XYZ file of C-alpha atoms in Angstrom:
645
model
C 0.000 0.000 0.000
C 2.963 2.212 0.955
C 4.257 1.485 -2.356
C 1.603 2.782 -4.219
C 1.280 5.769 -2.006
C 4.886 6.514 -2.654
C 4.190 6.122 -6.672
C 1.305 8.048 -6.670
C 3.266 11.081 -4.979
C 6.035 10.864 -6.786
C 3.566 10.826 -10.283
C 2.620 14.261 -8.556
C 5.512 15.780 -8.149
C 6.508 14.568 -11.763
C 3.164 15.907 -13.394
C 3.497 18.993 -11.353
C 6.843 19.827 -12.685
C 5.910 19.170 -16.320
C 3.147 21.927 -15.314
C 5.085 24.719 -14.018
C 8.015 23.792 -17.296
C 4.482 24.101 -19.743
C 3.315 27.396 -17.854
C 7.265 29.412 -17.690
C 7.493 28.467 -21.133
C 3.850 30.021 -22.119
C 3.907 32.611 -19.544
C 4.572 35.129 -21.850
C 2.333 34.531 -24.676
C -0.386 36.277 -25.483
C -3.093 34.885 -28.036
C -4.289 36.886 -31.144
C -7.346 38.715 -31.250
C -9.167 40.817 -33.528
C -10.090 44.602 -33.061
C -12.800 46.348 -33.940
C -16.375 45.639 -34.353
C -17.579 42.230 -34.913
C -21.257 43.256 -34.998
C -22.821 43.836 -38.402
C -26.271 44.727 -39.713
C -27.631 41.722 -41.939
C -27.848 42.562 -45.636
C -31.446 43.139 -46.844
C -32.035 39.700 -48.687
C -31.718 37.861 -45.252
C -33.533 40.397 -42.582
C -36.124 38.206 -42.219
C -33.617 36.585 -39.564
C -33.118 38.051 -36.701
C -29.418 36.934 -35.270
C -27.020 35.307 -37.104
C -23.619 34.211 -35.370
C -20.725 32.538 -37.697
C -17.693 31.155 -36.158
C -14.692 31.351 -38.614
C -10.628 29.697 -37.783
C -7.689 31.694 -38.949
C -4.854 31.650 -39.869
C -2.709 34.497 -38.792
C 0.634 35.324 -39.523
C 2.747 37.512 -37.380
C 1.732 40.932 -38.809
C -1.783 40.299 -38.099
C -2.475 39.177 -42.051
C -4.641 35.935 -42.387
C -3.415 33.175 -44.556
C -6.504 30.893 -44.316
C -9.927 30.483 -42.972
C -11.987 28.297 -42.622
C -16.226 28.687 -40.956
C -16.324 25.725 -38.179
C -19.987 26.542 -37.252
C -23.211 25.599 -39.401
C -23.819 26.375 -42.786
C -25.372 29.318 -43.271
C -26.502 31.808 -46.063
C -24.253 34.534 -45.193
C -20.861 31.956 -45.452
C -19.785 33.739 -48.826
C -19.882 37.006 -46.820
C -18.303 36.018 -43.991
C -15.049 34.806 -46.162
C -15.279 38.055 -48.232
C -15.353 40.454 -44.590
C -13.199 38.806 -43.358
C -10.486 40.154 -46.153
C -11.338 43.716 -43.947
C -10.871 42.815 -40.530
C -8.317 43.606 -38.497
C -6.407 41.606 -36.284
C -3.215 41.785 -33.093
C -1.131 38.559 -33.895
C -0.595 36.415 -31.256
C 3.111 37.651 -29.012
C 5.464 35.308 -27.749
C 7.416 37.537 -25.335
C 7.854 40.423 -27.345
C 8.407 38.666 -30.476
C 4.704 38.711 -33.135
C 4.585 34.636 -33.708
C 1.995 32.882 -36.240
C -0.843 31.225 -34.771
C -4.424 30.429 -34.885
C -7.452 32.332 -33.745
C -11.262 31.319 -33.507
C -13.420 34.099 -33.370
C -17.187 34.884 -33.785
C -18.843 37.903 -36.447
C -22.924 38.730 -35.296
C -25.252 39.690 -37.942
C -28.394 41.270 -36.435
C -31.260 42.728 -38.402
C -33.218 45.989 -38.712
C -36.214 44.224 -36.452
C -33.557 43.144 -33.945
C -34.462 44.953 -30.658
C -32.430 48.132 -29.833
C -32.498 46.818 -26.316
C -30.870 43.058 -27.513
C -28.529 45.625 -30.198
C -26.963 47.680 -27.136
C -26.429 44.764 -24.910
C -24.440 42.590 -27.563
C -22.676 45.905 -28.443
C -22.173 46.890 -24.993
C -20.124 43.220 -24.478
C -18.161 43.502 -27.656
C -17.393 47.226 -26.463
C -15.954 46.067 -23.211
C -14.206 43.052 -24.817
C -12.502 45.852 -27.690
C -11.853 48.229 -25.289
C -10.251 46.172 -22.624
C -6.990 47.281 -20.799
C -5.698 43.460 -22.136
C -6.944 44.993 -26.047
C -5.356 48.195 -25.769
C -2.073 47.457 -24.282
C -1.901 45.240 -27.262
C -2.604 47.585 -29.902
C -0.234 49.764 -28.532
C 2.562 47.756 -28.048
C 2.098 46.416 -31.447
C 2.058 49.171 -32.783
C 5.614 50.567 -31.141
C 6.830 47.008 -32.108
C 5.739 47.899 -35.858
C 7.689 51.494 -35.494
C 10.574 50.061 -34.218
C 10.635 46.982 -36.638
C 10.820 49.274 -40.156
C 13.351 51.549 -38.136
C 15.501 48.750 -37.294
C 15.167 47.541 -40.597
C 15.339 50.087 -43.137
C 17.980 48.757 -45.457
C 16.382 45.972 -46.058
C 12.329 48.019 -46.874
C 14.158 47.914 -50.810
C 16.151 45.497 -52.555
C 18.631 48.492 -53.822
C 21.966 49.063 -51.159
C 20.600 51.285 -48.463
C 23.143 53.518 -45.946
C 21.481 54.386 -43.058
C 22.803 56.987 -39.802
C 20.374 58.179 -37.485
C 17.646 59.227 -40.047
C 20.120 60.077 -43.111
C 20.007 57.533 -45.497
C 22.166 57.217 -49.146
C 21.397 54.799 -51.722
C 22.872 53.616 -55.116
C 24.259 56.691 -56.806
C 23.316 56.395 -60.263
C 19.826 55.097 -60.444
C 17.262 53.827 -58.242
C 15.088 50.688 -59.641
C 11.735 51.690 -58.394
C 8.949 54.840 -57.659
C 7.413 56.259 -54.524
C 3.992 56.176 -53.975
C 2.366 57.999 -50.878
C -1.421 57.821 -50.078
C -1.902 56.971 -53.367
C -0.178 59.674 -55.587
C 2.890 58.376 -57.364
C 5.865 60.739 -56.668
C 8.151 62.121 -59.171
C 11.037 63.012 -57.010
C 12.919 65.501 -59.016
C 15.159 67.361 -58.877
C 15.750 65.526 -55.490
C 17.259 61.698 -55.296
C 15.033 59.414 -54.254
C 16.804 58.700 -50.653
C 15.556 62.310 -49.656
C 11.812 61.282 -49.879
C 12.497 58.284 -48.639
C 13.568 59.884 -45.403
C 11.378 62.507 -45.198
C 8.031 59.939 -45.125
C 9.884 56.447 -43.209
C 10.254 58.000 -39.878
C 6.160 58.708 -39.714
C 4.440 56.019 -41.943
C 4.068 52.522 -42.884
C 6.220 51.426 -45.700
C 5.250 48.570 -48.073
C 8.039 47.211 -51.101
C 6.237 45.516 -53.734
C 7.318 45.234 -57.611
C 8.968 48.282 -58.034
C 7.093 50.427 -55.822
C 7.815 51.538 -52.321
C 4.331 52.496 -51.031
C 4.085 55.363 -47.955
C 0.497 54.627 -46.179
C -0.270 56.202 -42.474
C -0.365 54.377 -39.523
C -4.106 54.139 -38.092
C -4.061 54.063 -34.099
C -7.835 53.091 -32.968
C -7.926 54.321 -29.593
C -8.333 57.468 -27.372
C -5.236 56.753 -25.358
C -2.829 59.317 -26.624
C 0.294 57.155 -27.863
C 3.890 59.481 -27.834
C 7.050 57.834 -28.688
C 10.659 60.038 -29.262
C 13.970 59.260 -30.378
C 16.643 61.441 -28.860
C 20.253 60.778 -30.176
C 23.884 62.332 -30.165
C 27.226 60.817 -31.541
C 30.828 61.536 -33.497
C 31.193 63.928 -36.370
C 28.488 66.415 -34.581
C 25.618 63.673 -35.567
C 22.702 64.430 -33.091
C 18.942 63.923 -34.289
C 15.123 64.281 -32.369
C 12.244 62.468 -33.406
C 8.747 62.712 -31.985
C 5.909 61.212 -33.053
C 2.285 61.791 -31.035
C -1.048 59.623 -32.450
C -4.886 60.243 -31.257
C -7.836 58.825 -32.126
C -11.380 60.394 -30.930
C -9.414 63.933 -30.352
C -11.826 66.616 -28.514
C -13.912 63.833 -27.883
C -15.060 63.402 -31.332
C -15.246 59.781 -32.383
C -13.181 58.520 -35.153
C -11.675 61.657 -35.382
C -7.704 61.184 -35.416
C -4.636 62.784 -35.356
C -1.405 61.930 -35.939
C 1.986 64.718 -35.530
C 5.807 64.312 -36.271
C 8.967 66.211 -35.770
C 12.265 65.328 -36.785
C 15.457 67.371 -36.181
C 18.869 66.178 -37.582
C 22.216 67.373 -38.338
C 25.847 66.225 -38.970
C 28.789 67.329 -40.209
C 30.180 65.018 -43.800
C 33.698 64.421 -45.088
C 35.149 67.101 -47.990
C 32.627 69.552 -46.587
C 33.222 72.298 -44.340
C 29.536 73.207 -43.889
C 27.311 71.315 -41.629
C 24.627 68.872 -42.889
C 20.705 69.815 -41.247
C 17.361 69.591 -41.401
C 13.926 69.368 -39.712
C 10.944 67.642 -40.846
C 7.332 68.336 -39.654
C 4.441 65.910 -40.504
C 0.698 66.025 -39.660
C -2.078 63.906 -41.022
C -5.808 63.813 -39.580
C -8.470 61.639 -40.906
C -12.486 61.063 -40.015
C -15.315 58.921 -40.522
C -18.649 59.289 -40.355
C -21.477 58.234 -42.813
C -21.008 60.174 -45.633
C -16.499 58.839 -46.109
C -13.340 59.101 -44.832
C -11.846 62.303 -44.864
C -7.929 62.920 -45.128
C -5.544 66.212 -44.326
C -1.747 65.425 -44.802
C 0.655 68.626 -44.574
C 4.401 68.459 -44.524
C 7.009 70.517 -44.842
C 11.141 69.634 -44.794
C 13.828 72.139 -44.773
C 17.469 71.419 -44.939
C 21.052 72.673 -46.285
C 22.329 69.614 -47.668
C 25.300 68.269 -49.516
C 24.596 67.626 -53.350
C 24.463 64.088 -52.829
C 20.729 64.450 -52.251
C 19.866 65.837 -55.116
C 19.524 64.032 -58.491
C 22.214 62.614 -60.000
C 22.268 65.698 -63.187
C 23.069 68.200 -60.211
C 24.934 66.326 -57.736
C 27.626 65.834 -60.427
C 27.798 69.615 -60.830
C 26.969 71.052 -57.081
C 28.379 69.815 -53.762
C 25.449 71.721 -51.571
C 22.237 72.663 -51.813
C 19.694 74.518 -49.717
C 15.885 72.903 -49.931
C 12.660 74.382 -48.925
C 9.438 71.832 -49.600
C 6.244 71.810 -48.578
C 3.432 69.167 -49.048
C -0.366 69.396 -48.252
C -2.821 66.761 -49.456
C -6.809 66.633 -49.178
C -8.937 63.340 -50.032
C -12.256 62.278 -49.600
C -13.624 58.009 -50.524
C -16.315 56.281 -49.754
C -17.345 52.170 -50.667
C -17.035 53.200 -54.217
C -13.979 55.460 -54.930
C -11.672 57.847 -53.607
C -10.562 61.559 -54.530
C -7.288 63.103 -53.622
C -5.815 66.229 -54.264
C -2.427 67.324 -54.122
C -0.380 70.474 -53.749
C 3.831 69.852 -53.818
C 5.826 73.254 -53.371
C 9.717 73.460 -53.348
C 12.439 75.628 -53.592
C 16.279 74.669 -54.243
C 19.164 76.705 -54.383
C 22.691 74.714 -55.596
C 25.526 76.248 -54.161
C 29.263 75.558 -54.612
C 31.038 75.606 -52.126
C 34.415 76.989 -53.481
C 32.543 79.965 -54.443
C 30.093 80.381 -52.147
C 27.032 81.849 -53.741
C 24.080 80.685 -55.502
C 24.948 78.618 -59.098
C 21.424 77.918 -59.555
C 17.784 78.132 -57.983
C 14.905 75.621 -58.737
C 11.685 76.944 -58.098
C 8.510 74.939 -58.688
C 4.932 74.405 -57.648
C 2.621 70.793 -58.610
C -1.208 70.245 -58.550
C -1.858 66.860 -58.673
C -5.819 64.965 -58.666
C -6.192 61.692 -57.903
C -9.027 59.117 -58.192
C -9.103 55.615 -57.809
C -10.423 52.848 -55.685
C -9.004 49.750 -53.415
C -11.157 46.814 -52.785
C -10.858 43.321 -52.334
C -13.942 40.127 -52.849
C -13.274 36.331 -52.412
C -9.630 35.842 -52.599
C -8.807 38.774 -55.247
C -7.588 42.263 -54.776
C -7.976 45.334 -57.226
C -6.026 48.459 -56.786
C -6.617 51.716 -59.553
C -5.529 54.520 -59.485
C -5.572 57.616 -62.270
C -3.636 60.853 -61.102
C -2.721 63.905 -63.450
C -0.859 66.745 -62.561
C -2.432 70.163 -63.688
C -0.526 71.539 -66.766
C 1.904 68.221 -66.759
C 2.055 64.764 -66.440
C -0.502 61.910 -66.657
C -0.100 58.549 -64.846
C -1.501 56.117 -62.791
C -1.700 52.885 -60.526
C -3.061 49.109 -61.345
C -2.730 46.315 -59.110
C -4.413 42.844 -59.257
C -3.647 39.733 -57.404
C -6.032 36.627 -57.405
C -6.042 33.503 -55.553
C -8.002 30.392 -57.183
C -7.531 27.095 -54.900
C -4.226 26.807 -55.061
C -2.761 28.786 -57.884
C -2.339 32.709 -57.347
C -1.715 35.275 -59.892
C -0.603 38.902 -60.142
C -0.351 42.223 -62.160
C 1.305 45.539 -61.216
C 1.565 48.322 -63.629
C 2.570 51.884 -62.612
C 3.417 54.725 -64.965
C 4.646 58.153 -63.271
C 5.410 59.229 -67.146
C 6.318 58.133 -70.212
C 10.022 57.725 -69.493
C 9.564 56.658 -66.114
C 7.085 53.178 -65.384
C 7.302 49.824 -64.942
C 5.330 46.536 -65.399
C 5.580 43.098 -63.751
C 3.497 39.808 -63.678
C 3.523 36.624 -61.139
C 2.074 33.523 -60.917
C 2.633 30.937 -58.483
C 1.181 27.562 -57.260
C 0.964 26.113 -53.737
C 2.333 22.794 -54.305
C 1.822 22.526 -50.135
C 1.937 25.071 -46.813
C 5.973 25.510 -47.517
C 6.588 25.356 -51.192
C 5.344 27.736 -54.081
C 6.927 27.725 -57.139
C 6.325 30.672 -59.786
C 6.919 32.571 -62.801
C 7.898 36.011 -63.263
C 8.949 39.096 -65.626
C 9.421 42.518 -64.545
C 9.944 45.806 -66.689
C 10.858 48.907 -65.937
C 11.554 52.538 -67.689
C 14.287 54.982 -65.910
C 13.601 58.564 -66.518
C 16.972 59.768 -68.465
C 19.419 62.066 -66.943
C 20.666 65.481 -68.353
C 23.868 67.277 -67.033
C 26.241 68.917 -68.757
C 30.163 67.825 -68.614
C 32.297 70.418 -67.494
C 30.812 72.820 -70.300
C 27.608 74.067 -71.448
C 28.218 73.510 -74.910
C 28.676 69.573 -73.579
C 25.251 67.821 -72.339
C 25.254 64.428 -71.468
C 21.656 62.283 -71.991
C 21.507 58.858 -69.660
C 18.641 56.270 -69.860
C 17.872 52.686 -68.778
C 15.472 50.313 -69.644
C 15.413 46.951 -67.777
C 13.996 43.671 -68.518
C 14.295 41.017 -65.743
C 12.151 37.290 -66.270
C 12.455 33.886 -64.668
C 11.716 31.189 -62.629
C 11.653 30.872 -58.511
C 10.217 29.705 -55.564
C 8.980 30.631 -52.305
C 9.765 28.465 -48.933
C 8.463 28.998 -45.705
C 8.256 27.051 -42.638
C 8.476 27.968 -38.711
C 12.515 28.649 -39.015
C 12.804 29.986 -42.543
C 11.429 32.233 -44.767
C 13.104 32.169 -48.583
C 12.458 33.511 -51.775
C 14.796 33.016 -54.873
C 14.277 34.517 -57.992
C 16.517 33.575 -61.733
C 16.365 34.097 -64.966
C 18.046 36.421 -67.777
C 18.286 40.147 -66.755
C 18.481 42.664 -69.988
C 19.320 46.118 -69.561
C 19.391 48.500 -72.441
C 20.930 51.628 -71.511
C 22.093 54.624 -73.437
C 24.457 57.712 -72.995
C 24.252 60.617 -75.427
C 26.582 63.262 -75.329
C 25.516 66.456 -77.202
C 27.617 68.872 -79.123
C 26.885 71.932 -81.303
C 27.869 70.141 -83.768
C 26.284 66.939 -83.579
C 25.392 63.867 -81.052
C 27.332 60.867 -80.087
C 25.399 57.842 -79.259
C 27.144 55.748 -76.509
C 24.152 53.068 -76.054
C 25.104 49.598 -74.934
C 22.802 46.490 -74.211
C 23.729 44.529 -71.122
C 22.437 40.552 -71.319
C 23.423 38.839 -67.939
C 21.811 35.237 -65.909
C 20.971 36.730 -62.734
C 19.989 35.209 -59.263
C 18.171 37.630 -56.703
C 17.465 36.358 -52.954
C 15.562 36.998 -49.903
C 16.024 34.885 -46.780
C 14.782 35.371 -42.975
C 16.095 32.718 -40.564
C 15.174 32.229 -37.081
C 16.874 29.871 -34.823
C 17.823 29.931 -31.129
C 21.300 29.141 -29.572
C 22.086 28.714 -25.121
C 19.804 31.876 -24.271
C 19.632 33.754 -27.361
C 16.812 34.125 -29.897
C 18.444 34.563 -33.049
C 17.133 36.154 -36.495
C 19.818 36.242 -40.072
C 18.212 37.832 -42.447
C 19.984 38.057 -46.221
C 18.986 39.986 -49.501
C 20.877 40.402 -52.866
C 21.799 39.825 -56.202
C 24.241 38.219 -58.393
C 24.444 39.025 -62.194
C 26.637 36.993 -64.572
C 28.032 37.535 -68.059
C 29.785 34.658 -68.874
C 31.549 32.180 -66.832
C 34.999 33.665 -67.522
C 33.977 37.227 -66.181
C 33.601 38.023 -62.836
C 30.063 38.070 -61.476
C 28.616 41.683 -60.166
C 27.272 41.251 -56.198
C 25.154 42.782 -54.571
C 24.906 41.772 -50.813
C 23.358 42.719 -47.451
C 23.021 40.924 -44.664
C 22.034 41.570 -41.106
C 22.834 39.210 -37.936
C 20.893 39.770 -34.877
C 21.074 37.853 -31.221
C 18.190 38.540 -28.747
C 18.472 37.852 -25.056
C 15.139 38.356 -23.052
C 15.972 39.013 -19.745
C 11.860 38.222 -18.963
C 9.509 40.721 -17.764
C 9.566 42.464 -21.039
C 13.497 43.234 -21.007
C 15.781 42.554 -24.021
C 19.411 42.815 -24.451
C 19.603 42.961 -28.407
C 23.021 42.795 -30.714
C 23.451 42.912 -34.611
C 25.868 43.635 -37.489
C 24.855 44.775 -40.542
C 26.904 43.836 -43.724
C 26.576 45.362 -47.256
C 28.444 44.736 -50.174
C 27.811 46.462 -54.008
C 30.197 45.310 -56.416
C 31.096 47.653 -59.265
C 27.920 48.769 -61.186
C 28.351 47.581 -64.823
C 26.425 50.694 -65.907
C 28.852 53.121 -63.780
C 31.604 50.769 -65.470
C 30.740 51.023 -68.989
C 30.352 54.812 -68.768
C 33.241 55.880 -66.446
C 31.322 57.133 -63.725
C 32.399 55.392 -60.904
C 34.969 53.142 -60.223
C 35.341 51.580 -57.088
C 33.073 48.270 -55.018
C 31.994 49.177 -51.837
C 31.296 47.662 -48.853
C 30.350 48.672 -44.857
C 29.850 47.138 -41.984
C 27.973 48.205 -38.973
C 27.070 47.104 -35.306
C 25.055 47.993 -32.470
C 23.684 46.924 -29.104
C 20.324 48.141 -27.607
C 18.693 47.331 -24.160
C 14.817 47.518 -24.104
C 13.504 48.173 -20.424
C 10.235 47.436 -20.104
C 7.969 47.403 -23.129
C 8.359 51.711 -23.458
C 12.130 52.699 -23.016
C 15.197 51.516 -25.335
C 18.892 52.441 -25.119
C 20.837 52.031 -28.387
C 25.016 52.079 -29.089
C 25.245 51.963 -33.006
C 29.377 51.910 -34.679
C 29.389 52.496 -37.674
C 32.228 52.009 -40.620
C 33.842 49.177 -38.844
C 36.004 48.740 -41.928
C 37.243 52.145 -41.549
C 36.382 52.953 -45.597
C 37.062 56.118 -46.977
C 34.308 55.661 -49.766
C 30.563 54.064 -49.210
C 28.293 53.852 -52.545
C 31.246 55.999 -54.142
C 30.305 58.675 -51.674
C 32.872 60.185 -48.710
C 32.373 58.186 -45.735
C 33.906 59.196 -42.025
C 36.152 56.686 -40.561
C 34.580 54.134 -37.716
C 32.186 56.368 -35.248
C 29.652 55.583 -32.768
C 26.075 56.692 -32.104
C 23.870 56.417 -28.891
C 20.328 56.920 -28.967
C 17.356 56.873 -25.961
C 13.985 55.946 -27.188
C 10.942 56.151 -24.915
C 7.331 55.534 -25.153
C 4.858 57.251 -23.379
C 0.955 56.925 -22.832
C -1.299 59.425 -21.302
């Protein structure tokens, strides 16, 4: 009898054990769930019923997008709805620690009709209220949100498959030409006379940024609750780098529902090698939108100004002027509704090039854009649409088309985008699901560069540039818990020309480039002693022949994560990147030499609202990054902090 006794305490002990291993391992996670409203009015076909409840299982991945669904209650009439809303819903994924982690949510959508009491109305809306509104709900749209913030800041070199320099909030990229277009809120932006990095930091500090064929897509963050939600960055470091950032969001300001607000500042300045004059610049961004029955209404103003070295400027001045002050202001209206939308925009700058030697103004560009917009985004079944028309007032005429289907397991794409007629691009995909890891597909891209002017060292010398490049292959997609991979090959053909024009005639320089290229994107996770551990890679390899030298492209980034529990993370990375010699810059003298840099840092989050960041950067102590001056090795330090009121 003893004997059993014993075995039945010891069976205790063991079960007990395995119970408190299961619960400090699961401690920390935190289901998905989805936000908003799940009470809807039944469409006027079925209001002869009163209530009808559908219970739908997704599939969520750790952004909050679902992958699958599937309705696990009875069959009812309003199924094919159900899997069409559900497209439109919004959903927290589920949080392992701090970390977003894909997982599977059951949740429940009402469907009450006109004859439904207003007494049974308020009391189911009352309970979905509280469940929305919970302190659980809105610590996790806010901390998802920082975690989204902090996630494209961290990563910004990688938002583009072009090589992408990033300190503080200055960012470089490729110095000749930049593969793709900007699109925010809708309009497509034709950057000029500025380089494409300077947009790109004036909008990725404040909104959500999207890379996808070609097009790098600025959309604003949407915060649903009252809570006011204030983050700032606050940095100082070597070479008299120092930068601010504040950010403030709002929903239901003066009390107003749906009525939101959303403000940003950004300070910066640094001083650059081979220029005695410092580099600076502030930012301001403010966007307010509201609902009611009659749309969504939309106020975006901005305004940047900075003195700048030429390198942010397009390519046909920085050649020619080594600074540049910029004045630019932005303010954009739009109105939409189920069916359409309407946007109108208003772009204002002023630029005066200076050179530096001489001191005084070379040259002043002064211009003003109006810009409409229509167009409309909506999604049924398992296909999306996305057109857009915009025309500039007295200029240019272009315009947006997306489409992307899904049909059991084959899925098929179309992206067109045309800012002009020397500056679009069209691609097509088409995949098949051959199981939940492996997707094979086709694809061709195409794509226009707007050519450069710039005259040589004399005005009776100008110099014409243009690209157009083919890419089309073969690839496939993997994905499982640990990896996420994409490879793309095929035969890349690039036709590019250089003019040079003289009083007395034109030289054609034009050259067709036909190479086998392989392009990659790879996100590992994997976990070694205490560390959580996440290698992403992204590049590509073009080949000639196979007794030439290949032309890499290469960026990688390394990153070690130690939680320290209750929400505290010691965090450590390098970030490698690697452009071999540009064939284009090579065949027309431009620029000579590969580059490469490597950078570190270290950051300890306390708590889920305060992070402390040491960045180096220019390990490799290189006097030249992207063919541009670089200061030797430097460090940066940086608070951020998170605040709620």
């Amino acid at each position: 009898m003893k004997k059993y006794i014993f075995i039945k305490i010891f069976l205790s002990y063991v079960i007990l054990a395995l119970s408190f291993l299961f619960a400090e391992e699961n401690k920390d996670f935190k289901p998905a769930r989805l936000t908003g409203d799940n009470i809807f009015e039944l469409p006027a076909e079925f209001d002869s019923l009163s209530l009808v409840i559908v219970k739908v299982k997704a599939e969520l991945t750790d952004s909050g997008e679902i992958i699958r669904k599937e309705i696990i209650s009875e069959p009812s009439p309003l199924d094919k709805t159900v899997k069409e809303m559900t497209n439109e819903l919004n959903f927290i994924p589920a949080f392992q620690g701090e970390t977003p982690v894909t997982s599977e949510l059951i949740f429940e959508l009402k469907f009450y009709s006109k004859s439904f009491t207003q007494t049974e109305q308020l009391e189911q809306a009352s309970t979905n209220l509280s469940d929305t509104l919970s302190i659980t709900a809105l610590k996790d749209s806010v901390y998802k949100l920082k975690n989204d913030l902090w996630h494209q800041e961290d990563n910004a070199v990688f938002i583009a498959p072009n090589l992408i320099l990033k300190e503080n909030y200055n960012y470089y990229s490729d110095p000749l030409y930049t593969d793709y277009a900007i699109r925010k809120f809708g309009f497509l932006e034709n950057v000029a006379p500025f380089a494409e990095h300077l947009q790109f930091r004036t909008n990725y500090p404040f909104h959500h940024a999207d890379y996808s064929a070609n097009l790098l897509s600025f959309e604003p963050y949407e915060y649903a609750f009252p809570v006011t939600f204030t983050d700032t960055d606050l940095g100082i470091g070597d070479v008299n780098m120092q930068h601010s950032l504040v950010r403030i969001r709002k929903n239901e300001l003066f009390d107003v529902k749906n009525l939101y607000v959303s403000f940003g500042f950004l300070g910066s300045e640094g001083s650059f090698p081979k220029h005695k004059n410092t580099n600076s610049s502030t930012d301001l961004d403010l966007y307010m939108s509201y609902k009611n029955a009659g749309g969504k209404y939309q106020i975006s103003y901005k305004n940047h100004r900075s003195d700048l070295n030429g390198l942010n400027l397009g390519e046909q001045y920085a050649l020619h002027y080594d600074w540049a002050s910029v004045k630019q202001d932005e303010f954009i209206a739009g109105w939409e509704n189920k069916y359409f939308y309407l946007k109108y925009k208003q772009n204002i700058y002023d630029a005066d090039m200076i050179n530096s030697d001489k001191e005084e103004i070379a040259l002043n560009l002064k211009k003003e854009k109006n810009t409409g917009l229509i167009g409309k985004k909506f999604s049924f079944a398992e296909t999306v649409f996305d057109i857009s028309v915009q025309h500039e007032f007295n200029g240019e005429t272009g315009g947006v088309f997306i489409f992307r289907t899904e049909l059991s397991k084959a899925d098929f794409g179309i992206n067109l985008w045309i800012i002009n007629k020397d500056k679009n691009s069209f691609s097509f995909e088409s995949g098949y699901s051959l199981n939940q890891n492996f997707r094979p597909f086709l694809k061709s891209e195409y794509l226009n560069n707007e050519p450069i002017e710039y005259y040589n060292n004399s005005p009776l010398q100008k110099i014409k540039l243009s690209s157009s490049l083919n890419k089309s292959g073969a690839g496939i997609d993997f994905k499982n818990d640990m990896l996420a991979a994409k490879i793309f090959m095929g035969f890349w053909t690039d036709k590019t020309d250089k003019s040079i024009h003289y009083q007395t005639g034109i030289d054609d320089l034009g050259k067709k480039f036909n190479y086998f290229f392989a392009e990659w994107q790879a996100n590992y996770k994997f976990k070694i002693l205490l560390f959580d551990g996440n290698w992403i890679n992204s590049g590509t390899l073009l080949l000639e022949n196979i007794e030439t030298l290949p032309y890499i492209n290469w960026k990688t980034h390394l990153k070690f994560i130690w939680n320290l529990r209750h929400h505290n993370f010691l965090t450590a990375g390098i970030i490698y990147q690697y452009g071999g010699i540009d064939y284009r810059n090579i065949y027309f003298n431009n620029i000579f030499d590969e580059s490469y840099s490597l950078d570190s840092y270290i950051s300890l989050q306390i708590t889920r609202q305060f992070r402390i960041n040491l960045e180096g950067y220019n390990l490799l102590n290189r006097d030249y990054i992207l063919s541009r001056p670089a200061w030797l090795n430097h460090v940066n330090f940086s608070i951020e902090w998170l605040f709620l009121n």
